[in-house]
Coordinates of C-alpha atoms in Angstrom, one line a residue:
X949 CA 27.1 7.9 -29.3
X950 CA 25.3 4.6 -29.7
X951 CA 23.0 4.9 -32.6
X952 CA 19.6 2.5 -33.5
X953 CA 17.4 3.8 -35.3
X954 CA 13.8 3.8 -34.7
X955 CA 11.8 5.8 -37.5
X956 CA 8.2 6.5 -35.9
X957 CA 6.5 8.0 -39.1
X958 CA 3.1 9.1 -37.7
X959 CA 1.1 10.0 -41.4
X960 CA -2.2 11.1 -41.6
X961 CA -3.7 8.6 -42.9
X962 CA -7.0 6.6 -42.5
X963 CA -5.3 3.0 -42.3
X964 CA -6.0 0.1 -39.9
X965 CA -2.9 0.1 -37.2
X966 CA -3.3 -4.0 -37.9
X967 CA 0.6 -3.9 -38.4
X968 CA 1.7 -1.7 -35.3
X969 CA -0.7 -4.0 -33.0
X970 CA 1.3 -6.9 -34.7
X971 CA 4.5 -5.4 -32.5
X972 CA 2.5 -3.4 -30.0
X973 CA -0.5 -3.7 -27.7
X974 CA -3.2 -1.5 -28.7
X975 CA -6.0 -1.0 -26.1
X976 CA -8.8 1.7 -26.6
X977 CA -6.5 5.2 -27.7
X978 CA -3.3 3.8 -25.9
X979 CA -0.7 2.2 -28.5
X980 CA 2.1 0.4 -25.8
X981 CA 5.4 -0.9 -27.5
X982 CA 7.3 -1.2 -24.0
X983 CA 10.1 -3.0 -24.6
X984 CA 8.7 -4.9 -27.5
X985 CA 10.9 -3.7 -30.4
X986 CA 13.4 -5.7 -31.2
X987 CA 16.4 -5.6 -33.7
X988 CA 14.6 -6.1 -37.0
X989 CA 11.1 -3.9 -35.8
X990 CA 13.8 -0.7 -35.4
X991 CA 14.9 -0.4 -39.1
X992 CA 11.6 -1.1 -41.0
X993 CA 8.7 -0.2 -38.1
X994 CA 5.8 1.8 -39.8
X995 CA 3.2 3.3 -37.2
X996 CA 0.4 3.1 -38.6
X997 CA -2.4 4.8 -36.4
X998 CA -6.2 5.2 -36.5
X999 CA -7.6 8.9 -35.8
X1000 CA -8.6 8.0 -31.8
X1001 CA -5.2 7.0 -31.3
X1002 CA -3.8 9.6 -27.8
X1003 CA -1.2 7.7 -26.0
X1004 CA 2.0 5.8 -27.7
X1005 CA 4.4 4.3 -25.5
X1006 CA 8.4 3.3 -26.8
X1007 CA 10.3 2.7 -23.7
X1008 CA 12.5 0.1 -22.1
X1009 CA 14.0 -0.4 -25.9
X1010 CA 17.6 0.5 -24.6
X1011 CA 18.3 2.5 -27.7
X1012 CA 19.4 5.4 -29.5
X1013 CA 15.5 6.6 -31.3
X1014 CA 15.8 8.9 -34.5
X1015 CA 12.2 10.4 -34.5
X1016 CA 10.6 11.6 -37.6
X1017 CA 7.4 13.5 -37.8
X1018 CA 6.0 14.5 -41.2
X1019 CA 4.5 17.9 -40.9
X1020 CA 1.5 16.9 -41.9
X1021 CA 0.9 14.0 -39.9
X1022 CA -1.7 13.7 -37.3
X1023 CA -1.9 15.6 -33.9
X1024 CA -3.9 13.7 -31.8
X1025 CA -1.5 12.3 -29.5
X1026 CA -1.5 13.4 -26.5
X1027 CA 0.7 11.3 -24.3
X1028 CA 4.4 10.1 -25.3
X1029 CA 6.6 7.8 -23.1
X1030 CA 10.0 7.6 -24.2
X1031 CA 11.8 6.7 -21.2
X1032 CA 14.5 4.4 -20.9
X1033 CA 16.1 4.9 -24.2
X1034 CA 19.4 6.5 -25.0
X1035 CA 17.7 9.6 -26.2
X1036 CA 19.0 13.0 -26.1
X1037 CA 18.2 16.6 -26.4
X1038 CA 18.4 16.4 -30.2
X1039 CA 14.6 14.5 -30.0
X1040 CA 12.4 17.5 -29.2
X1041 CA 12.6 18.4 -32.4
X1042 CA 10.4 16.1 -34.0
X1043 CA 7.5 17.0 -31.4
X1044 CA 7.2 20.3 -32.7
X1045 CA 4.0 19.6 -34.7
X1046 CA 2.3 17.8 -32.1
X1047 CA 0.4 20.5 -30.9
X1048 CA -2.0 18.9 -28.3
X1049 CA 0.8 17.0 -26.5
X1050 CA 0.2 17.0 -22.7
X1051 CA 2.1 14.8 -21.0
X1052 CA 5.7 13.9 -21.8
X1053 CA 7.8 11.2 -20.3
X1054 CA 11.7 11.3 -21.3
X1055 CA 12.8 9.7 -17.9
X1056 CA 16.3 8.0 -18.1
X1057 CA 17.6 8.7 -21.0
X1058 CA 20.8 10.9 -21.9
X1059 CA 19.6 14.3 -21.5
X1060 CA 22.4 16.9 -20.4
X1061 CA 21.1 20.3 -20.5
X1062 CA 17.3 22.1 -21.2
X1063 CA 18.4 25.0 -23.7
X1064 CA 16.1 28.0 -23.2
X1065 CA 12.7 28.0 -25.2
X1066 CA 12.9 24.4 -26.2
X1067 CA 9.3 24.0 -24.9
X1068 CA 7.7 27.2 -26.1
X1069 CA 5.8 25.8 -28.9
X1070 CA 4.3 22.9 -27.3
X1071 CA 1.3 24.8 -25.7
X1072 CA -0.7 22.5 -24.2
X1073 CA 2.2 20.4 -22.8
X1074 CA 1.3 20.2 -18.8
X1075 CA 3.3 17.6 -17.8
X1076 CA 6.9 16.6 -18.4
X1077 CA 9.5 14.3 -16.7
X1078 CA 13.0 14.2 -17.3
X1079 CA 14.2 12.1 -14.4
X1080 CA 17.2 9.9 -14.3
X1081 CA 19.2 12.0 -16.5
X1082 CA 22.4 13.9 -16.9
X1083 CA 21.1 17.4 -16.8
X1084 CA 23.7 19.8 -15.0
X1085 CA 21.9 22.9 -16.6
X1086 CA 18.6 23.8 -17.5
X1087 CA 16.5 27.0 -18.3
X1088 CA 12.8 27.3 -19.0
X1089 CA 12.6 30.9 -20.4
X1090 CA 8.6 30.3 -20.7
X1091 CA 6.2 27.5 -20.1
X1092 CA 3.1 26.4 -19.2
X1093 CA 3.9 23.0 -17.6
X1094 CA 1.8 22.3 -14.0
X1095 CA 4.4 19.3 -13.2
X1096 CA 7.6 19.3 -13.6
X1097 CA 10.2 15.8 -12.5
X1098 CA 14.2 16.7 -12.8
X1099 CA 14.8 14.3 -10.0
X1100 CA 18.0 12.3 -10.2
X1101 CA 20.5 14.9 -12.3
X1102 CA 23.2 16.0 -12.0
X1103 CA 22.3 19.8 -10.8
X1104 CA 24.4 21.7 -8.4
X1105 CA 23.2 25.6 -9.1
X1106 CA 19.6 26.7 -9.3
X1107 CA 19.7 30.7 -10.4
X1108 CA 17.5 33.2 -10.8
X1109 CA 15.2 32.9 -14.1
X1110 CA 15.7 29.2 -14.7
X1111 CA 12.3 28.4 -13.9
X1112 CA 10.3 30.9 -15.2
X1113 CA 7.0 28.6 -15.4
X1114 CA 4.4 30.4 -12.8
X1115 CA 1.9 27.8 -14.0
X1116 CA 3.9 25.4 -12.0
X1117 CA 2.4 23.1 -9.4
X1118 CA 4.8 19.9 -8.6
X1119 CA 8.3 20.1 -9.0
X1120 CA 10.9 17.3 -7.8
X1121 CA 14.5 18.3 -8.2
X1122 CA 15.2 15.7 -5.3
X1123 CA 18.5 13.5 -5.4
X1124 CA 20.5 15.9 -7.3
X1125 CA 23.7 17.6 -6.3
X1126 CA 22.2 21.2 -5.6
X1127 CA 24.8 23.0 -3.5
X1128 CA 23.5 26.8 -3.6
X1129 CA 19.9 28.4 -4.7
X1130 CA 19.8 31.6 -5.3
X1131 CA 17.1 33.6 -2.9
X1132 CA 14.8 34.8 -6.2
X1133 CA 15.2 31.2 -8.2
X1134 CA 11.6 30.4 -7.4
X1135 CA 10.0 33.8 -7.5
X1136 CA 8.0 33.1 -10.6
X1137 CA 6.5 29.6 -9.0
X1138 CA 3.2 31.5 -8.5
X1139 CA 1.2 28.5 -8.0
X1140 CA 3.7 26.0 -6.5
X1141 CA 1.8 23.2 -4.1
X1142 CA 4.9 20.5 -4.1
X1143 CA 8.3 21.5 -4.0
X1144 CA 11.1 18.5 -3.5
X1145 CA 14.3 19.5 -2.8
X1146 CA 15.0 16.5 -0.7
X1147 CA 18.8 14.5 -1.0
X1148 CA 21.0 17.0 -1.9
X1149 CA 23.3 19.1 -1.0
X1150 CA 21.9 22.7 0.6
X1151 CA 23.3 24.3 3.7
X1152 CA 21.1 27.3 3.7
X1153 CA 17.1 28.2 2.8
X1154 CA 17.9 31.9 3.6
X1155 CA 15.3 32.1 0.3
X1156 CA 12.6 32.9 -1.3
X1157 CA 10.4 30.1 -1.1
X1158 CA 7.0 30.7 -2.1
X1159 CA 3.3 30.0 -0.2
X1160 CA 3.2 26.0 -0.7
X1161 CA 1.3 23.3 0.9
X1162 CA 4.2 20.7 0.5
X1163 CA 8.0 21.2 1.3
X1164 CA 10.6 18.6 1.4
X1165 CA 14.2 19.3 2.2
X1166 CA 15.3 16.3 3.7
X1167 CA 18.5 15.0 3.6
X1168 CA 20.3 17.9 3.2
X1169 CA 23.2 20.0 4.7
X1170 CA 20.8 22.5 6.6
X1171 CA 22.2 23.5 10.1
X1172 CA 19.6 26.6 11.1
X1173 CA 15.6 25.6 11.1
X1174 CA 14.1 28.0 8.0
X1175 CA 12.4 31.0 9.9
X1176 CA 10.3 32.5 7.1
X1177 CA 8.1 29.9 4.8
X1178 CA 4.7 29.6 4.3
X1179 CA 4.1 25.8 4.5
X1180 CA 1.9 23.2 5.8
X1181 CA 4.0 20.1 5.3
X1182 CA 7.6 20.3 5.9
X1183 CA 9.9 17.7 6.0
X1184 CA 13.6 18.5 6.8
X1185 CA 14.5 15.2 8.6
X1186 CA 18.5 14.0 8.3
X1187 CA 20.5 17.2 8.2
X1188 CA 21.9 18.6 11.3
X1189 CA 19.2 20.9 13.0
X1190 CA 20.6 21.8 17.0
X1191 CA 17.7 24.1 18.2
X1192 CA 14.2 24.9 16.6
X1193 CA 14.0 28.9 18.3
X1194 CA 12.1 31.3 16.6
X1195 CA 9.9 34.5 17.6
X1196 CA 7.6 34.0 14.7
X1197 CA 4.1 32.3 14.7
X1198 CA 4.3 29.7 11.6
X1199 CA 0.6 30.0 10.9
X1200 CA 0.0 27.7 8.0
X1201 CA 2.5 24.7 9.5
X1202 CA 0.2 21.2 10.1
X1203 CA 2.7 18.5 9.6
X1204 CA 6.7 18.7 10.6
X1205 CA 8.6 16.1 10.4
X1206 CA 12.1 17.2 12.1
X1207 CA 13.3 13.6 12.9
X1208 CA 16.9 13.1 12.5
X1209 CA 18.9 16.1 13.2
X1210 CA 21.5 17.1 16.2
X1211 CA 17.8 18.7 18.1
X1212 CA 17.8 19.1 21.9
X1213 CA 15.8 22.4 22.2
X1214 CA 12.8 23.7 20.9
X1215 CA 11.5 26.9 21.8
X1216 CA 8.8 27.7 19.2
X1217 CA 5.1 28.2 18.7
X1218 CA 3.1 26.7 15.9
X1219 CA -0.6 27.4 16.6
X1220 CA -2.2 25.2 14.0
X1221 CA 0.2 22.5 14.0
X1222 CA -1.4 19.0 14.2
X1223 CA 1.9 16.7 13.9
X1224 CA 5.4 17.1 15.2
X1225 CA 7.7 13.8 14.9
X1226 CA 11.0 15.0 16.4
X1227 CA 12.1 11.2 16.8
X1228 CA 15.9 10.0 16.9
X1229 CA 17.4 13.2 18.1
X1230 CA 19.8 14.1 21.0
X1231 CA 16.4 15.3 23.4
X1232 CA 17.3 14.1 27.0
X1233 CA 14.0 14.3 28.3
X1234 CA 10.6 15.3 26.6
X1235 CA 10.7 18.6 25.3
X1236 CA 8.4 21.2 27.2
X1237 CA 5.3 21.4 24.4
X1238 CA 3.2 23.3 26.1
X1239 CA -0.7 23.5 25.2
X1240 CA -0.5 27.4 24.8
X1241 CA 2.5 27.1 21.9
X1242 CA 0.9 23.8 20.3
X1243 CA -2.9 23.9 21.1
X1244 CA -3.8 22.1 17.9
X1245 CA -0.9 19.0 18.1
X1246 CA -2.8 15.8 17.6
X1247 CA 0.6 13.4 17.1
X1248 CA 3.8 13.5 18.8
X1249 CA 6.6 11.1 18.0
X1250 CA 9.7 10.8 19.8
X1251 CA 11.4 7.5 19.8
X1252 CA 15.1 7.0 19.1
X1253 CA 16.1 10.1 21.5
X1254 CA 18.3 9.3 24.7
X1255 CA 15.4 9.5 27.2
X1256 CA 15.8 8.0 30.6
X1257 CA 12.6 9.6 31.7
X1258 CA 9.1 9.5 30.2
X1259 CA 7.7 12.0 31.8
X1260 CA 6.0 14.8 30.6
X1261 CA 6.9 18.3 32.4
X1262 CA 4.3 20.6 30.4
X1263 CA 0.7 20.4 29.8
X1264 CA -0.4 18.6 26.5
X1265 CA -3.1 17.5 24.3
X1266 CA -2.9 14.6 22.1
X1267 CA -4.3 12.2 20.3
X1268 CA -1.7 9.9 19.7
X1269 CA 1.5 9.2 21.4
X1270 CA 4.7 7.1 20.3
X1271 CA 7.5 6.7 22.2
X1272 CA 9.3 3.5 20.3
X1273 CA 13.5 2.4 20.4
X1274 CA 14.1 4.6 23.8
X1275 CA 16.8 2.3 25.2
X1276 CA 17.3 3.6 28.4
X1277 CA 14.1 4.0 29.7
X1278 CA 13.7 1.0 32.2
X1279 CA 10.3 1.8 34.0
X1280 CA 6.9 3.5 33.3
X1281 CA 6.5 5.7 36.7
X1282 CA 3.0 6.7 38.1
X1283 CA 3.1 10.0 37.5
X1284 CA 4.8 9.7 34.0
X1285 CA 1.7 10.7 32.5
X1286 CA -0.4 13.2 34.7
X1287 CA 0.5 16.0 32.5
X1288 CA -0.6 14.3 29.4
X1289 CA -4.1 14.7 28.0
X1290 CA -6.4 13.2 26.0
X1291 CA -8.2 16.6 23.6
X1292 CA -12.2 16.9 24.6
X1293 CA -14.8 14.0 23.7
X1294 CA -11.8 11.7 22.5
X1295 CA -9.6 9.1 23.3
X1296 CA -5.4 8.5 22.7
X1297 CA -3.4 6.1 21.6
X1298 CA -0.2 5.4 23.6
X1299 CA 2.4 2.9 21.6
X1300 CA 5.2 2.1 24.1
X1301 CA 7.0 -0.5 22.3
X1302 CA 10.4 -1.4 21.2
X1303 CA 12.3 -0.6 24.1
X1304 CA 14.5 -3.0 24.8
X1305 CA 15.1 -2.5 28.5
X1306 CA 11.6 -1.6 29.5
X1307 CA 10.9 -3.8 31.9
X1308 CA 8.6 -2.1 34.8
X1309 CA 4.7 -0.5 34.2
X1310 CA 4.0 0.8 37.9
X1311 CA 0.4 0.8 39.5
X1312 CA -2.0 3.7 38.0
X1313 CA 0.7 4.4 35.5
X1314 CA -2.5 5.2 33.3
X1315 CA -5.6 5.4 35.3
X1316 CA -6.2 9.0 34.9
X1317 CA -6.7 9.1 30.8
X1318 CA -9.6 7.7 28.4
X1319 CA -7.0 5.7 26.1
X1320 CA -8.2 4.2 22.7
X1321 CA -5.6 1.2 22.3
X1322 CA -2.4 0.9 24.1
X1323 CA 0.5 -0.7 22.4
X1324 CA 3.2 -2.0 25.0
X1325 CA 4.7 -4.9 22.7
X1326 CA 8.1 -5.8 22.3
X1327 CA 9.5 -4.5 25.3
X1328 CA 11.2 -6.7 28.4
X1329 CA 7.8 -6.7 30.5
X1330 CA 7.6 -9.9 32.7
X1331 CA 5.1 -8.9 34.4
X1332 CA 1.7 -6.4 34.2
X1333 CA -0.3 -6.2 36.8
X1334 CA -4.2 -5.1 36.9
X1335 CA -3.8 -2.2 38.3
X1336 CA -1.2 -0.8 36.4
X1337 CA -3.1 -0.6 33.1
X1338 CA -6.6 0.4 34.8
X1339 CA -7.6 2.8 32.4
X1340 CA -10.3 5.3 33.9
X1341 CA -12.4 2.8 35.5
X1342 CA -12.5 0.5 32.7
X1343 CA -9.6 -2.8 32.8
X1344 CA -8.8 -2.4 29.1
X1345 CA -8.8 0.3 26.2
X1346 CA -12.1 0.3 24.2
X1347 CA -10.0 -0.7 21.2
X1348 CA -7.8 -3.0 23.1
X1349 CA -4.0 -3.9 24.1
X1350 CA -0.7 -5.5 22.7
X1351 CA 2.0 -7.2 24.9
X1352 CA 3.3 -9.3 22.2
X1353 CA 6.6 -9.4 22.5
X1354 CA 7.4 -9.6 26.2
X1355 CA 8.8 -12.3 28.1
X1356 CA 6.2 -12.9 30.4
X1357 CA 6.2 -15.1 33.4
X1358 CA 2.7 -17.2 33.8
X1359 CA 1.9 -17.4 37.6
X1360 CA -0.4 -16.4 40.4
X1361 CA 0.1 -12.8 39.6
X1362 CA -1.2 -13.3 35.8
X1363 CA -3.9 -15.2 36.4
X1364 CA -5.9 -11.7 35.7
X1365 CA -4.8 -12.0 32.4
X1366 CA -7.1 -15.2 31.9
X1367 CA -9.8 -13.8 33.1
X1368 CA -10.0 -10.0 31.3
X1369 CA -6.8 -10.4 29.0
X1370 CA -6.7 -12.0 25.2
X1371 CA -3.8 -14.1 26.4
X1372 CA -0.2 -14.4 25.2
X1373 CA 2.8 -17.1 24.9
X1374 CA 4.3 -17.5 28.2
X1375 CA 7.8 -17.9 28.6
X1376 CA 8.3 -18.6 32.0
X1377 CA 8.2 -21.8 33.9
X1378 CA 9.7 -23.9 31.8
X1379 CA 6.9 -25.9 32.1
X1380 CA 4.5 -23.5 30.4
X1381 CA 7.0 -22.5 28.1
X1382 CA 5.2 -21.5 24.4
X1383 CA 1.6 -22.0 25.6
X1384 CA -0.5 -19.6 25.0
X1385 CA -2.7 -18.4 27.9
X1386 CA -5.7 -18.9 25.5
X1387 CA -5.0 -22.3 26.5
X1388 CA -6.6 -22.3 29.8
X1389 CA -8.9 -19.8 28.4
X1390 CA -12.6 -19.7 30.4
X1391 CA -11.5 -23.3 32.3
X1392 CA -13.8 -23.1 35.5
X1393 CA -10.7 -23.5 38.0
X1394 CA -7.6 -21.0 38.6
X1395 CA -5.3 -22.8 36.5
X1396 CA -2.4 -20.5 37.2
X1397 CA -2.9 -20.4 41.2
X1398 CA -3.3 -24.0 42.1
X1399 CA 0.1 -25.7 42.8
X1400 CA -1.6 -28.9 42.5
X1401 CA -2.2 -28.8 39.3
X1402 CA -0.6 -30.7 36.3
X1403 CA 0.0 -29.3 33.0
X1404 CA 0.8 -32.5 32.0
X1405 CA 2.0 -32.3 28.5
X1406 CA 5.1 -33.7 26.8
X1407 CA 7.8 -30.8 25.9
X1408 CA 10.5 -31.1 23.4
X1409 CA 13.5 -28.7 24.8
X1410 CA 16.0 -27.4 22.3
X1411 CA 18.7 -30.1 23.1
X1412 CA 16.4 -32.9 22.1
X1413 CA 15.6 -33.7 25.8
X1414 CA 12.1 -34.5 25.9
X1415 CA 10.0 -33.4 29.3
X1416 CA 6.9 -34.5 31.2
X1417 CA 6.0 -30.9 32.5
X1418 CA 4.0 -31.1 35.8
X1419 CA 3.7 -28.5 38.2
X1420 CA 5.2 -29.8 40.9
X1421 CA 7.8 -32.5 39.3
X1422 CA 9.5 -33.1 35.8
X1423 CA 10.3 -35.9 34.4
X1424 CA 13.4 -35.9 32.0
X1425 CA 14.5 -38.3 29.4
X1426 CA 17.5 -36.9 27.9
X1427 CA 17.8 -38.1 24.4
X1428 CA 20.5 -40.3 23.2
X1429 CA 21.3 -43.3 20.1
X1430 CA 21.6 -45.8 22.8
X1431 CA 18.3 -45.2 24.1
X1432 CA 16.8 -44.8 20.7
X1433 CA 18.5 -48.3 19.7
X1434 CA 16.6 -49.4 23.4
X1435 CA 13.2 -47.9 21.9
X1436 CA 13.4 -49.4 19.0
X1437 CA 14.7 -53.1 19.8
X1438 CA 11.7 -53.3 22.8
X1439 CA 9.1 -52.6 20.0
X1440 CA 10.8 -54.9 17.8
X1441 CA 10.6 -57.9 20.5
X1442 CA 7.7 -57.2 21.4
X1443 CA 6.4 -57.1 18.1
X1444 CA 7.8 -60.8 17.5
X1445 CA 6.6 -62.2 21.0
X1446 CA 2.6 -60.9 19.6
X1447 CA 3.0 -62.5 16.4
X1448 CA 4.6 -65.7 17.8
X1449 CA 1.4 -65.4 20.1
X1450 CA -0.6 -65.1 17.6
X1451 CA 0.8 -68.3 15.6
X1452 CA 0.5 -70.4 18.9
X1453 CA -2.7 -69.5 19.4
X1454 CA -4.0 -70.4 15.8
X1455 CA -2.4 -73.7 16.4
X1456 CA -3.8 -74.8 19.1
X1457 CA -7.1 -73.2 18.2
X1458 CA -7.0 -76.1 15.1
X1459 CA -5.5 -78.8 17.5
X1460 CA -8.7 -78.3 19.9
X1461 CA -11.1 -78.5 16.5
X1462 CA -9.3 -81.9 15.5
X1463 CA -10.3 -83.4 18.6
X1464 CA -13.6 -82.0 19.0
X1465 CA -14.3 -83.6 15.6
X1466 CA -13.2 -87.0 16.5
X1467 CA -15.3 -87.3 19.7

């Protein structure tokens, strides 16, 4: 193993840390040597601390660090950072004195196992993270950490009695190689809030899993939906979910993100849950949420699934809708949305966007709903008429409307648009092509209406051909050398004929004063 050593001799004594804050930045009871010890600092480094000294940071040093800790050397720190060394288990040693430790930070390094009772005698030590190492086993016999980070191991078995810490609130063992759990691993987690299991390898949660507020198991192996937690976050998006069917009423459930799996059928009820994103799945048409299983959803996302409908066949509340990257969905019918409903004394938000061959809203396709700010950008819209985004008797949401995006044709049938709209770049007739309606904006006349009238302007195409739009006529000059050499030797003669002019003139200006004289 690759040894530098790095002697941090903390003694108790009363002595101005003038030399450490030669190396290090000291600031208030925080003494950060981040990546600032170089070669020469690592064999002769003293730190010398003051009595309000809490926090010492040696990270980012790329090197093997032998610490030394007198016994009777101060306590007062309370925060280490050692990450990003080369540091393995062999360090915790030389913490043993420092008994008001709290938090710990021993994040890639070289770690490769947690032995039991390594942590017992560090009491007030709450917080520890051990990320980015190359821990396959680990066992905390006893401890009284609140947050715990063993993301990015090398794990692939959690058993029963490895994490005997019921003080526990976070835990991340995301991004390891965990393969199996056994169903009492967490029973002590007494007081767990966060649990991160997410990116790895688990095909089952037939477990114990304790009442949390937070559970993340995505990207995973799971083929079932887990019947029997107690959660009010859970995210289990990419794994390869088929059918969310249970009897049982999840009580606690608020926020569930299912997004990503092989879904087509849901037959569940979740009374209090407020947000259900069930987005790039294999649903063929939108699932049947009724109001009785899900009278407290607020959000519903479900973009990315093969609809070619959007039509709702059940009876819903929401607050928000998004229906985004549904590729075959070609039209917005009338009735699409009669069964959807706005909850009481508020408005929704529809976004509609991203579909790449939605290119019909029909008449009254929303008239029948209070709608806070409808987002139809980036679709294949050419046209939107009035009526088809009259909103409840009013022409526009109260927080307004997006069509950016959509290759919109600027005629007759858009002059509306002018008049009610905050306009957008049309892209159809060529002679309009990149104006923005804001252009026209509040001009007395119906710009858009009257054939007669010229938008004379001078438009350079993409092949260099340069137009005089007009309504009713174009004039093109294709672009060419010959006629550039044309351009240029006109202005050149007729620059000479105005100077030669000019000369003439002068001279027979003087000739005419000559004569004048002698008369």
């Amino acid at each position: 193993m690759y040894f530098i050593g790095i002697v941090l001799l903390i003694n108790f004594l009363k002595l101005s840390s003038g030399d450490l804050c030669e190396v290090c930045t000291c600031s208030g009871t925080i003494i950060d040597c981040n990546g600032r010890v170089n070669a020469s600092d690592r064999n002769n480094l003293k730190l010398l601390t003051s009595e309000i000294a809490q926090e010492i940071i040696i990270s980012s040093d790329n090197t093997s660090v032998e610490i030394s800790i007198h016994k009777n050397t101060v306590q007062q720190f309370k925060i280490i950072d050692l990450s990003n060394n080369n540091l393995d288990e062999s360090v915790i040693s030389a913490f043993s004195s420092l008994i008001n430790l709290k938090e710990l930070n021993l994040s890639s390094n070289n770690w490769k196992k947690i032995i039991p009772n390594v942590f017992e005698y560090f009491l007030s030590l709450s917080k520890l993270n051990l990320s980015h190492n190359l821990i396959t086993e680990i066992s905390f016999s006893s401890c009284n950490l609140t947050h715990l980070d063993l993301s990015y191991n090398q794990l692939i078995i959690l058993s029963t009695g490895q994490l005997n810490c019921p003080r526990l609130i976070f835990i991340n063992l995301s991004f390891n190689s965990i393969t199996s759990i056994d169903t009492q691993a967490f029973t002590n987690l007494n007081s767990i809030d966060t649990l991160l299991l997410n990116n790895n390898l688990i095909h089952s949660l037939d477990i114990f899993i304790p009442p949390t507020k937070q559970l993340s198991v995505a990207h995973n192996k799971l083929s079932q939906f887990p019947g029997n937690l107690s959660v009010e976050f859970l995210d289990i998006n990419h794994n390869f979910i088929s059918m969310v069917q249970t009897s049982l009423t999840a009580d606690r459930l608020q926020s569930l993100d299912i997004s990503k799996n092989n879904l087509y059928f849901i037959n569940a009820s979740f009374v209090n849950l407020k947000l259900l994103n069930i987005s790039y799945n294999n649903f063929s048409s939108i699932p049947p949420l009724s109001f009785e299983d899900f009278p407290a959803l607020e959000e519903l996302i479900i973009s990315g699934n093969p609809l070619d409908k959007l039509i709702f066949n059940t009876r819903i509340k929401l607050k928000r809708f998004i229906a985004s990257d549904l590729n075959l969905i070609e039209s917005i019918d009338e009735n699409s949305f009669d069964l959807l409903q706005e909850q009481e004394n508020n408005c929704i938000n529809l976004t509609i966007s991203f579909n790449k061959n939605l290119k019909f809203v029909y008449n009254n396709s929303f008239s029948n709903h209070r709608i806070c700010y409808l987002d139809l950008s980036n679709n294949r819209l050419e046209r939107i008429s009035k009526q088809s985004i009259k909103i409840s008797n009013e022409l526009i949401p109260n927080y307004g409307i997006n069509l950016q995006g959509n290759p919109m044709i600027c005629d007759c049938e858009s002059q509306w648009m002018l008049d009610d709209l905050l306009p957008k770049l049309c892209n159809k007739p060529r002679e309009v092509f990149n104006v923005r309606m804001v252009h026209w904006y509040k001009w007395k006349t119906k710009v858009l209406c009257k054939s007669s009238n010229k938008f004379e302007r001078l438009v350079t195409l993409d092949d260099n051909t340069y137009v005089v739009a007009q309504s009713s006529s174009m004039i093109i000059i294709k672009s060419s050398n010959s006629v550039k050499f044309i351009i240029i030797g006109a202005v050149t003669v007729l620059t000479l004929i105005t100077i030669i002019g000019l000369v003439l003139s002068e001279k027979l200006a003087r000739k005419h004063r000559r004569r004048n004289r002698r008369l």
